[in-house]
Structure formats: structure tokens, C-alpha cells
PDB file of C-alpha atoms in Angstrom:
ATOM      1  CA  MET A   1     155.092  58.515  79.800  1.00 75.00           C
ATOM      2  CA  VAL A   2     156.349  60.306  83.117  1.00 89.00           C
ATOM      3  CA  ALA A   3     160.125  60.920  83.863  1.00 87.00           C
ATOM      4  CA  PHE A   4     162.062  61.536  86.805  1.00 86.00           C
ATOM      5  CA  VAL A   5     165.174  63.681  87.337  1.00 88.00           C
ATOM      6  CA  SER A   6     168.165  61.208  87.489  1.00 91.00           C
ATOM      7  CA  HIS A   7     170.605  63.983  88.686  1.00 95.00           C
ATOM      8  CA  VAL A   8     171.465  67.627  88.459  1.00 96.00           C
ATOM      9  CA  THR A   9     174.134  68.433  86.251  1.00 96.00           C
ATOM     10  CA  VAL A  10     176.662  71.566  86.737  1.00 95.00           C
ATOM     11  CA  ASP A  11     178.580  73.038  84.125  1.00 95.00           C
ATOM     12  CA  CYS A  12     182.088  74.211  85.362  1.00 95.00           C
ATOM     13  CA  HIS A  13     185.640  74.723  84.473  1.00 95.00           C
ATOM     14  CA  ASP A  14     187.168  72.129  86.837  1.00 97.00           C
ATOM     15  CA  ALA A  15     184.784  69.255  87.564  1.00 97.00           C
ATOM     16  CA  PHE A  16     187.062  67.795  90.230  1.00 98.00           C
ATOM     17  CA  ALA A  17     187.677  70.859  92.323  1.00 98.00           C
ATOM     18  CA  LEU A  18     184.180  71.839  92.347  1.00 97.00           C
ATOM     19  CA  SER A  19     183.051  68.288  93.279  1.00 98.00           C
ATOM     20  CA  GLU A  20     185.505  68.449  96.072  1.00 98.00           C
ATOM     21  CA  TRP A  21     184.340  71.902  97.274  1.00 98.00           C
ATOM     22  CA  TRP A  22     180.606  70.772  97.207  1.00 98.00           C
ATOM     23  CA  LYS A  23     181.207  67.356  99.157  1.00 98.00           C
ATOM     24  CA  PRO A  24     181.559  68.925 102.628  1.00 97.00           C
ATOM     25  CA  VAL A  25     178.789  71.522 101.826  1.00 97.00           C
ATOM     26  CA  LEU A  26     176.220  68.795 101.231  1.00 97.00           C
ATOM     27  CA  GLY A  27     177.935  65.955 103.340  1.00 96.00           C
ATOM     28  CA  TYR A  28     178.174  63.928  99.934  1.00 98.00           C
ATOM     29  CA  THR A  29     180.777  61.229  98.846  1.00 98.00           C
ATOM     30  CA  ASP A  30     182.127  60.144  95.416  1.00 98.00           C
ATOM     31  CA  VAL A  31     180.042  57.396  93.613  1.00 96.00           C
ATOM     32  CA  PRO A  32     181.145  54.015  95.572  1.00 93.00           C
ATOM     33  CA  ASP A  33     183.734  52.329  93.284  1.00 93.00           C
ATOM     34  CA  ASP A  34     184.111  55.243  90.914  1.00 94.00           C
ATOM     35  CA  PRO A  35     186.217  57.872  92.694  1.00 95.00           C
ATOM     36  CA  ASN A  36     186.603  61.417  91.181  1.00 96.00           C
ATOM     37  CA  GLU A  37     190.168  62.262  90.305  1.00 96.00           C
ATOM     38  CA  PRO A  38     191.887  65.500  89.089  1.00 97.00           C
ATOM     39  CA  GLY A  39     191.540  65.524  85.328  1.00 96.00           C
ATOM     40  CA  HIS A  40     188.185  63.927  85.266  1.00 97.00           C
ATOM     41  CA  GLU A  41     185.871  65.890  82.932  1.00 97.00           C
ATOM     42  CA  GLU A  42     182.874  64.567  84.624  1.00 98.00           C
ATOM     43  CA  CYS A  43     182.600  63.944  88.598  1.00 98.00           C
ATOM     44  CA  MET A  44     179.685  62.790  90.258  1.00 98.00           C
ATOM     45  CA  ILE A  45     178.793  62.995  93.985  1.00 98.00           C
ATOM     46  CA  VAL A  46     175.874  61.536  95.838  1.00 98.00           C
ATOM     47  CA  ASP A  47     174.181  61.757  99.020  1.00 97.00           C
ATOM     48  CA  PRO A  48     175.213  58.645 101.057  1.00 96.00           C
ATOM     49  CA  THR A  49     171.825  58.461 102.887  1.00 95.00           C
ATOM     50  CA  GLY A  50     170.335  58.137  99.219  1.00 93.00           C
ATOM     51  CA  GLN A  51     167.744  60.933  99.844  1.00 92.00           C
ATOM     52  CA  GLY A  52     169.523  63.894  98.234  1.00 92.00           C
ATOM     53  CA  ALA A  53     169.649  64.687  94.442  1.00 94.00           C
ATOM     54  CA  THR A  54     172.801  63.419  92.791  1.00 97.00           C
ATOM     55  CA  LEU A  55     175.039  66.136  91.337  1.00 97.00           C
ATOM     56  CA  LEU A  56     177.170  65.690  88.393  1.00 98.00           C
ATOM     57  CA  PHE A  57     179.956  68.350  87.501  1.00 97.00           C
ATOM     58  CA  VAL A  58     180.757  68.503  83.880  1.00 97.00           C
ATOM     59  CA  GLU A  59     183.678  70.370  82.341  1.00 96.00           C
ATOM     60  CA  VAL A  60     182.771  72.976  79.632  1.00 95.00           C
ATOM     61  CA  PRO A  61     184.965  75.177  77.579  1.00 91.00           C
ATOM     62  CA  GLU A  62     182.786  78.518  78.037  1.00 87.00           C
ATOM     63  CA  PRO A  63     182.660  80.646  81.220  1.00 80.00           C
ATOM     64  CA  LYS A  64     179.751  81.327  83.101  1.00 80.00           C
ATOM     65  CA  GLU A  65     178.362  84.553  81.775  1.00 79.00           C
ATOM     66  CA  ARG A  66     175.056  85.375  83.450  1.00 80.00           C
ATOM     67  CA  LYS A  67     172.778  84.508  86.378  1.00 77.00           C
ATOM     68  CA  ASN A  68     171.645  80.890  86.771  1.00 77.00           C
ATOM     69  CA  ARG A  69     168.381  80.027  85.338  1.00 81.00           C
ATOM     70  CA  LEU A  70     168.167  76.881  87.753  1.00 87.00           C
ATOM     71  CA  HIS A  71     169.838  77.090  91.142  1.00 93.00           C
ATOM     72  CA  LEU A  72     169.856  74.682  94.161  1.00 95.00           C
ATOM     73  CA  ASP A  73     168.026  75.968  97.485  1.00 95.00           C
ATOM     74  CA  LEU A  74     169.683  74.306 100.433  1.00 95.00           C
ATOM     75  CA  ARG A  75     168.150  73.793 103.829  1.00 94.00           C
ATOM     76  CA  PRO A  76     170.787  73.125 106.838  1.00 94.00           C
ATOM     77  CA  ARG A  77     170.297  69.753 108.409  1.00 89.00           C
ATOM     78  CA  GLU A  78     172.317  70.505 111.668  1.00 89.00           C
ATOM     79  CA  ARG A  79     173.147  74.072 112.103  1.00 93.00           C
ATOM     80  CA  GLN A  80     171.013  77.305 111.918  1.00 94.00           C
ATOM     81  CA  GLN A  81     171.099  79.641 108.742  1.00 95.00           C
ATOM     82  CA  GLU A  82     173.334  81.978 110.134  1.00 95.00           C
ATOM     83  CA  GLU A  83     175.711  79.286 111.266  1.00 96.00           C
ATOM     84  CA  GLU A  84     175.537  77.484 107.892  1.00 96.00           C
ATOM     85  CA  LEU A  85     176.179  81.039 106.197  1.00 97.00           C
ATOM     86  CA  ALA A  86     179.317  81.470 108.320  1.00 97.00           C
ATOM     87  CA  PHE A  87     180.433  77.883 107.288  1.00 97.00           C
ATOM     88  CA  LEU A  88     179.917  78.524 103.719  1.00 97.00           C
ATOM     89  CA  THR A  89     181.687  81.851 103.431  1.00 98.00           C
ATOM     90  CA  ALA A  90     184.540  80.339 105.428  1.00 98.00           C
ATOM     91  CA  HIS A  91     184.741  77.409 102.909  1.00 98.00           C
ATOM     92  CA  GLY A  92     185.023  80.143 100.039  1.00 98.00           C
ATOM     93  CA  ALA A  93     181.301  80.787  99.012  1.00 98.00           C
ATOM     94  CA  THR A  94     180.592  84.493  98.038  1.00 98.00           C
ATOM     95  CA  VAL A  95     177.375  86.289  99.284  1.00 98.00           C
ATOM     96  CA  VAL A  96     175.699  87.608  96.151  1.00 97.00           C
ATOM     97  CA  ALA A  97     172.521  89.025  97.779  1.00 96.00           C
ATOM     98  CA  ASP A  98     170.912  88.613 101.397  1.00 96.00           C
ATOM     99  CA  ARG A  99     167.130  88.285 101.140  1.00 95.00           C
ATOM    100  CA  ARG A 100     166.682  87.580 105.012  1.00 92.00           C
ATOM    101  CA  GLY A 101     163.619  89.546 106.388  1.00 87.00           C
ATOM    102  CA  ILE A 102     162.206  90.014 102.971  1.00 86.00           C
ATOM    103  CA  TYR A 103     158.892  89.019 103.950  1.00 83.00           C
ATOM    104  CA  GLY A 104     159.077  89.838 107.536  1.00 75.00           C
ATOM    105  CA  PRO A 105     161.007  88.633 110.680  1.00 74.00           C
ATOM    106  CA  GLY A 106     162.272  85.201 110.265  1.00 75.00           C
ATOM    107  CA  SER A 107     161.826  85.006 106.635  1.00 80.00           C
ATOM    108  CA  GLY A 108     163.954  84.821 103.546  1.00 89.00           C
ATOM    109  CA  TRP A 109     167.121  83.311 102.166  1.00 95.00           C
ATOM    110  CA  VAL A 110     170.899  84.262 101.142  1.00 97.00           C
ATOM    111  CA  VAL A 111     171.972  84.018  97.660  1.00 97.00           C
ATOM    112  CA  LEU A 112     175.450  82.691  97.334  1.00 97.00           C
ATOM    113  CA  ALA A 113     177.924  81.538  94.771  1.00 96.00           C
ATOM    114  CA  ASP A 114     180.339  78.831  94.785  1.00 97.00           C
ATOM    115  CA  PRO A 115     183.971  79.123  93.630  1.00 96.00           C
ATOM    116  CA  GLU A 116     182.966  79.123  89.869  1.00 95.00           C
ATOM    117  CA  GLY A 117     180.166  81.683  90.337  1.00 94.00           C
ATOM    118  CA  ASN A 118     177.298  79.138  90.373  1.00 94.00           C
ATOM    119  CA  GLU A 119     174.570  80.484  92.515  1.00 95.00           C
ATOM    120  CA  PHE A 120     172.379  78.840  95.250  1.00 96.00           C
ATOM    121  CA  CYS A 121     170.584  79.618  98.171  1.00 96.00           C
ATOM    122  CA  ILE A 122     170.788  78.887 101.946  1.00 96.00           C
ATOM    123  CA  LEU A 123     167.220  78.769 103.581  1.00 94.00           C
ATOM    124  CA  ARG A 124     166.300  78.600 107.365  1.00 92.00           C
ATOM    125  CA  SER A 125     166.790  75.218 109.003  1.00 91.00           C
ATOM    126  CA  PRO A 126     163.777  72.963 109.772  1.00 90.00           C
ATOM    127  CA  ALA A 127     164.067  73.893 113.668  1.00 90.00           C
ATOM    128  CA  GLU A 128     164.208  77.615 112.739  1.00 89.00           C
ATOM    129  CA  ARG A 129     161.155  77.123 110.513  1.00 85.00           C
ATOM    130  CA  ALA A 130     159.385  75.273 113.198  1.00 86.00           C
ATOM    131  CA  ALA A 131     160.115  77.992 115.709  1.00 85.00           C
ATOM    132  CA  LEU A 132     158.802  80.541 113.286  1.00 82.00           C
ATOM    133  CA  LEU A 133     155.662  78.811 112.752  1.00 81.00           C
ATOM    134  CA  ALA A 134     155.181  78.166 116.296  1.00 85.00           C
ATOM    135  CA  ALA A 135     155.562  81.886 117.131  1.00 80.00           C
ATOM    136  CA  GLN A 136     153.111  82.766 114.287  1.00 79.00           C
ATOM    137  CA  ALA A 137     150.514  80.375 115.809  1.00 80.00           C
ATOM    138  CA  ALA A 138     150.951  81.689 119.506  1.00 85.00           C
ATOM    139  CA  GLN A 139     150.297  85.162 118.087  1.00 82.00           C
ATOM    140  CA  ALA A 140     147.015  84.383 116.128  1.00 72.00           C
TER     141      ALA A 140
END
């Protein structure tokens, strides 16, 4: 038997608030015909295009105590990495570690945390990656 990932579940203190925080980050919406509301212990958000992973925020009593063992790697759809980083920090994300340039110019990512401390990374955009690969090919 082979399984598939139905959705990614994020343990949190306030499912509604965190789902609302993530919606503009990902361009997601509530499940049609099942809106999330304050006080809901489980809040699901979905990619309206049907292409991205569904996220389910579930309230748990215990606080986050250490580094995530699983995290999301986000690639900007429309903006470049630097612009996305500015948007995310203005939206309330905290920079945890800056790994840009770790493997040379144009490489790397930035580790951030959402308002409840769940870590995620922002990668280079597809356009930035294509430009980097083209520059590397031109040098070869």
C-alpha cells in the first residue's frame, strides 16, 4: 500500500489567529463552505488553485519548546526573496537565521518563525533561481 499526504498539521495555541496569519503569506483561503472562526480548535486553510499543500492548525495545550523537526520551505511566487522577506517581517515573522550565501553568491535561505514560533524558510524565487543558473552556465 502507498499513502499520500492529506494535509500538514501545525500544533498551536490559537488555531484561528495562526490560520489568519498564514492566509496572506500563502495566498490561501478557508475551506469553501467551512469558514474558520474565533474559538475553533481546528482551522484548515487551502490553496485556492488546488496546487499547494493544505494546512490544518490544531490547538494544543503545551507550548512549543524546541526547534521544529518538520518545517515549510516557501518559494515566492511573485516577489524576489528579499521582497518576500520584507513582507514577512512586516507581517510579524521573526528572522531566526540568515543562511543566504552559505553556498556562494545567490544561494541560501532565511529561517523565520511565525507569531507562535513555528519555523519556516524563505527560498529564492523561481526567477532568481533561473537567473542564477543562467549566470552559472554562462561562466562555464
